[in-house]
């Protein structure tokens, strides 16, 4: 039995698809009120037998903060893929995010140990890596240094990794993946997938920063290959390449047949924008996608090395050009189908 947490998310849905093509027994945990429609849609993007594959999944209600529900969900599990996490850059979510990401991961580790799971694959983030010196690439060995520049999401993923390493010390076989910004089809109004929606609506601005990106299909493939390998007690950065925001948005615009963003955002404009967004959120009670952390991140030059995974598995990444092209095609296809139903 293979068990997946976070099966309704971007990584989890793609991971479930790949696992269902490979195995007969796949269990996924979900919240009681989880919407499974995007998991089904994800399967339909890649297979004519989507419904048949989807029916292989044994869905089980469980909560990361409820240890005993995880203990039950992991019963009989050979491998556990822990992809569930909360991602937020808004201070109002800080306490909830720490509980979900840190205590939730501690519960996953403890339940895996209790049920004698053979191997755990934990989906961390490049946010949990240390900051490299200027003009250098961050690696799995770059020392972590907490600072005022660290987002709470970054801190939560770093602390969650510490729980996983504790599991290693207690005898659990583990691999950790640290994906860069993951691109791929998901709910188009949230997460990285919302960038395609922004460009589709006519995004005019771009920021000066650079970041690492990776195709979701590559993340899923790397997770399965690492989990099925003898490798244990190692972490691996998953980043295809470092790309500027200007290039990324231009690629999206080109593939969505939209005008290319052409107005450069100055640092002062970025600082003013997140402050205005914060005031608007306070008055409206909403949470915009633009916060202090996302604003400052969009101006940073962040670079990451992918040599370790390449050497360990002879792994080849999908280019960002192909990643954007394939995701944009699915965006357009989904857009046409959605409008046809109206």
XYZ file of C-alpha atoms in Angstrom:
342
model
C 0.000 0.000 0.000
C 1.197 3.485 -0.957
C -0.191 6.433 1.030
C -0.224 10.085 -0.052
C -0.975 13.164 2.043
C -1.975 16.356 0.253
C -3.487 14.421 -2.633
C -5.792 17.259 -3.687
C -2.942 19.734 -4.239
C -0.821 20.408 -7.320
C 1.949 17.951 -6.425
C -0.343 15.428 -4.755
C -2.760 15.136 -7.680
C 0.049 14.562 -10.179
C 1.759 12.139 -7.828
C -1.476 10.161 -7.452
C -1.806 9.954 -11.230
C 1.706 8.548 -11.622
C 1.275 6.148 -8.702
C -2.088 4.869 -9.980
C -0.480 4.043 -13.318
C 2.165 2.042 -11.474
C 0.397 0.448 -8.491
C -2.945 -1.187 -7.736
C -3.193 -0.074 -4.107
C -2.984 3.667 -3.524
C -4.508 5.445 -0.540
C -4.877 9.199 -0.235
C -5.910 11.105 2.860
C -8.173 14.131 2.613
C -10.231 16.432 4.750
C -13.919 15.596 5.115
C -15.031 18.475 2.875
C -12.245 18.210 0.270
C -13.104 18.870 -3.368
C -11.811 16.019 -5.549
C -12.859 17.534 -8.875
C -9.407 18.936 -9.655
C -7.793 15.577 -8.981
C -10.127 14.026 -11.555
C -9.431 16.873 -13.961
C -5.677 16.396 -13.507
C -6.032 12.721 -14.432
C -8.074 13.662 -17.523
C -5.295 15.963 -18.741
C -2.971 12.995 -19.199
C -5.033 9.860 -19.832
C -8.095 8.623 -21.694
C -8.502 6.115 -18.831
C -8.678 8.859 -16.208
C -11.810 7.569 -14.469
C -10.495 4.000 -14.290
C -7.214 5.206 -12.789
C -8.986 7.541 -10.371
C -11.107 4.669 -9.053
C -7.927 2.946 -7.838
C -7.574 5.543 -5.091
C -8.830 4.643 -1.641
C -9.766 7.988 -0.092
C -9.608 8.230 3.685
C -10.572 11.191 5.852
C -7.716 12.257 8.112
C -6.221 15.434 9.544
C -2.531 16.248 9.906
C -3.250 17.650 13.349
C -5.022 14.454 14.430
C -2.292 11.902 15.097
C -4.637 8.950 15.528
C -6.327 9.548 12.164
C -2.875 9.382 10.537
C -1.985 6.247 12.464
C -5.108 4.619 11.030
C -4.448 5.939 7.510
C -0.875 4.581 7.502
C -1.896 1.075 8.544
C -0.373 -1.404 6.083
C 1.558 1.336 4.258
C 4.845 0.426 2.605
C 5.646 3.975 1.513
C 4.239 7.348 2.548
C 4.505 10.495 0.437
C 3.927 13.567 2.603
C 2.932 16.337 0.197
C 0.397 18.161 2.375
C 1.318 21.649 3.548
C -0.141 25.067 4.131
C 1.320 27.904 2.077
C 0.616 31.473 3.125
C 2.528 34.724 3.343
C -0.069 36.551 5.429
C 0.604 37.148 9.166
C -2.978 36.233 10.056
C -2.222 32.624 9.025
C 1.046 32.287 10.951
C -0.173 30.188 13.873
C -2.275 27.883 11.708
C 0.568 27.402 9.221
C 3.097 26.514 11.922
C 0.688 23.967 13.359
C -0.087 22.401 9.976
C 3.464 22.315 8.644
C 5.491 21.581 11.775
C 3.205 19.698 14.147
C 1.448 18.067 11.192
C 4.767 16.744 9.888
C 5.733 15.572 13.378
C 2.492 13.589 13.466
C 3.224 12.087 10.036
C 6.697 11.016 11.182
C 5.386 9.531 14.429
C 2.593 7.633 12.683
C 5.034 6.313 10.065
C 7.364 5.092 12.810
C 4.511 3.453 14.718
C 3.210 1.660 11.619
C 6.742 0.643 10.585
C 6.474 2.326 7.192
C 9.428 1.307 5.026
C 10.120 4.770 3.620
C 8.861 8.342 3.831
C 9.206 10.943 1.084
C 8.739 14.474 2.388
C 7.977 17.416 0.115
C 9.815 20.384 1.583
C 10.707 23.535 -0.377
C 13.604 25.639 -1.592
C 12.340 28.013 1.105
C 13.925 25.633 3.636
C 17.374 25.920 2.041
C 19.980 28.356 3.305
C 20.648 31.617 1.470
C 23.599 31.502 -0.895
C 26.120 34.312 -1.142
C 25.650 36.812 -3.939
C 26.222 35.309 -7.409
C 26.282 31.796 -5.889
C 23.732 28.995 -6.160
C 22.101 27.557 -3.059
C 22.679 23.834 -2.573
C 21.425 21.182 -0.174
C 24.435 22.017 2.019
C 23.981 25.793 2.188
C 23.703 26.599 5.927
C 20.321 27.750 7.160
C 20.340 31.105 8.938
C 17.173 32.481 10.447
C 16.842 36.213 9.983
C 14.327 39.017 9.707
C 14.232 38.270 5.968
C 12.922 34.736 6.542
C 9.216 34.310 5.838
C 7.205 32.302 8.331
C 6.496 29.798 5.556
C 10.246 29.333 5.150
C 10.676 28.881 8.904
C 7.793 26.407 9.055
C 9.270 24.227 6.303
C 12.716 24.316 7.902
C 11.287 23.271 11.268
C 9.209 20.582 9.556
C 12.407 19.180 8.044
C 13.874 18.967 11.543
C 10.980 16.694 12.486
C 11.757 14.497 9.484
C 15.434 14.315 10.451
C 14.314 13.311 13.937
C 12.490 10.426 12.281
C 15.738 9.409 10.604
C 17.460 9.307 13.996
C 14.664 7.057 15.249
C 15.122 4.583 12.401
C 12.841 5.844 9.624
C 14.117 5.716 6.046
C 13.534 9.114 4.488
C 14.133 11.182 1.357
C 13.388 14.901 1.241
C 12.759 16.915 -1.912
C 13.081 20.699 -1.996
C 11.201 21.857 -5.095
C 11.599 25.320 -6.546
C 8.472 27.177 -7.700
C 6.356 24.383 -9.158
C 4.644 25.025 -12.482
C 1.804 22.943 -13.853
C -1.982 22.770 -14.209
C -3.957 23.331 -11.017
C -6.749 25.604 -9.852
C -5.991 28.596 -12.023
C -6.887 31.148 -9.345
C -4.424 30.003 -6.688
C -0.740 29.281 -6.171
C 1.728 29.368 -9.042
C -1.022 28.411 -11.510
C -2.594 31.826 -10.913
C 0.340 33.372 -12.804
C -1.151 31.973 -16.009
C -4.463 33.645 -15.141
C -2.717 36.957 -14.473
C -0.992 36.868 -17.850
C -4.226 35.766 -19.530
C -5.985 38.828 -18.092
C -3.307 41.115 -19.531
C -0.466 41.457 -17.038
C 1.565 44.560 -17.919
C 4.201 44.515 -15.190
C 7.255 42.422 -14.406
C 9.736 42.519 -11.534
C 13.523 42.382 -11.620
C 13.957 39.160 -9.675
C 15.053 35.652 -10.618
C 13.878 32.363 -9.151
C 14.107 28.620 -9.669
C 11.275 26.745 -11.392
C 10.372 23.118 -11.963
C 7.652 21.203 -13.820
C 5.222 19.368 -11.541
C 5.587 16.181 -13.619
C 9.333 16.240 -12.862
C 8.655 16.660 -9.144
C 6.387 13.618 -9.114
C 8.843 11.549 -11.140
C 11.775 12.473 -8.896
C 9.801 11.642 -5.760
C 8.907 8.171 -6.998
C 12.411 7.416 -8.271
C 13.992 8.533 -4.990
C 11.510 6.637 -2.847
C 12.016 3.437 -4.820
C 15.808 3.791 -4.714
C 18.123 2.661 -1.882
C 18.858 6.332 -1.140
C 17.946 7.429 2.386
C 18.596 10.319 4.783
C 19.245 12.737 1.903
C 17.605 15.911 0.594
C 17.461 16.962 -3.046
C 16.806 20.325 -4.658
C 14.379 20.059 -7.574
C 14.878 23.038 -9.865
C 15.071 22.842 -13.641
C 16.643 26.265 -14.077
C 16.770 29.814 -12.752
C 14.619 32.189 -14.768
C 13.876 35.895 -14.490
C 10.287 36.932 -13.900
C 10.432 38.911 -17.115
C 11.358 35.819 -19.130
C 8.789 33.653 -17.354
C 5.936 36.089 -17.956
C 7.051 36.582 -21.556
C 6.971 32.814 -22.159
C 3.507 32.619 -20.639
C 2.257 35.527 -22.731
C 3.692 34.031 -25.908
C 2.009 30.662 -25.300
C -1.291 32.217 -24.236
C -1.225 34.585 -27.229
C -1.304 37.662 -25.018
C 0.771 40.884 -24.977
C 4.124 40.571 -23.245
C 4.452 42.396 -19.890
C 6.555 45.468 -20.635
C 6.589 47.728 -17.560
C 9.421 47.147 -15.085
C 8.399 47.406 -11.434
C 10.832 49.564 -9.450
C 11.705 48.619 -5.846
C 9.806 51.609 -4.443
C 6.732 50.621 -6.450
C 6.886 47.100 -5.051
C 7.236 48.364 -1.476
C 4.312 50.747 -1.909
C 2.139 48.075 -3.527
C 2.356 45.552 -0.708
C 1.598 48.242 1.849
C -1.487 49.345 -0.083
C -2.525 45.710 -0.436
C -2.160 45.246 3.334
C -4.423 48.240 4.007
C -6.974 46.966 1.494
C -6.923 43.501 3.072
C -7.384 44.996 6.545
C -10.404 47.020 5.446
C -12.006 44.282 3.341
C -11.107 41.215 5.379
C -9.705 39.564 2.255
C -6.213 38.176 1.636
C -4.621 39.334 -1.604
C -1.856 37.385 -3.320
C 0.512 40.324 -2.847
C 2.181 40.576 0.568
C 5.450 41.917 1.953
C 7.110 38.516 1.494
C 5.923 37.954 -2.078
C 6.799 41.531 -3.044
C 10.351 41.301 -1.736
C 10.827 37.790 -3.089
C 9.891 39.006 -6.569
C 12.810 41.455 -6.498
C 15.455 38.960 -5.298
C 18.010 37.123 -7.426
C 17.598 33.558 -6.143
C 19.559 30.748 -7.771
C 19.662 27.015 -7.050
C 21.893 24.083 -7.966
C 20.307 20.857 -9.239
C 23.547 18.885 -9.571
C 22.863 16.487 -6.710
C 19.663 14.987 -8.144
C 21.191 14.873 -11.618
C 24.169 12.893 -10.380
C 22.211 10.621 -8.015
C 19.580 9.512 -10.544
C 20.979 10.699 -13.874
C 17.891 12.904 -13.761
C 16.953 15.228 -16.603
C 14.563 18.127 -16.103
C 11.961 19.426 -18.524
C 12.986 22.848 -19.829
C 11.043 25.861 -18.615
C 10.086 26.609 -22.221
C 8.449 23.195 -22.576
C 6.944 23.389 -19.091
C 5.229 26.701 -19.831
C 4.141 25.530 -23.290
C 2.491 22.352 -21.980
C 0.840 24.105 -19.037
C -0.426 26.936 -21.241
C -1.965 24.408 -23.643
C -3.866 22.824 -20.750
C -4.920 26.267 -19.507
C -6.358 27.113 -22.922
C -8.047 23.718 -23.235
C -9.609 24.078 -19.796
C -10.648 27.658 -20.564
C -12.428 26.549 -23.747
C -14.212 23.668 -21.991
C -15.273 25.866 -19.078
C -16.706 28.548 -21.365
C -18.472 25.927 -23.488
C -20.448 24.821 -20.418
C -21.727 28.346 -19.738
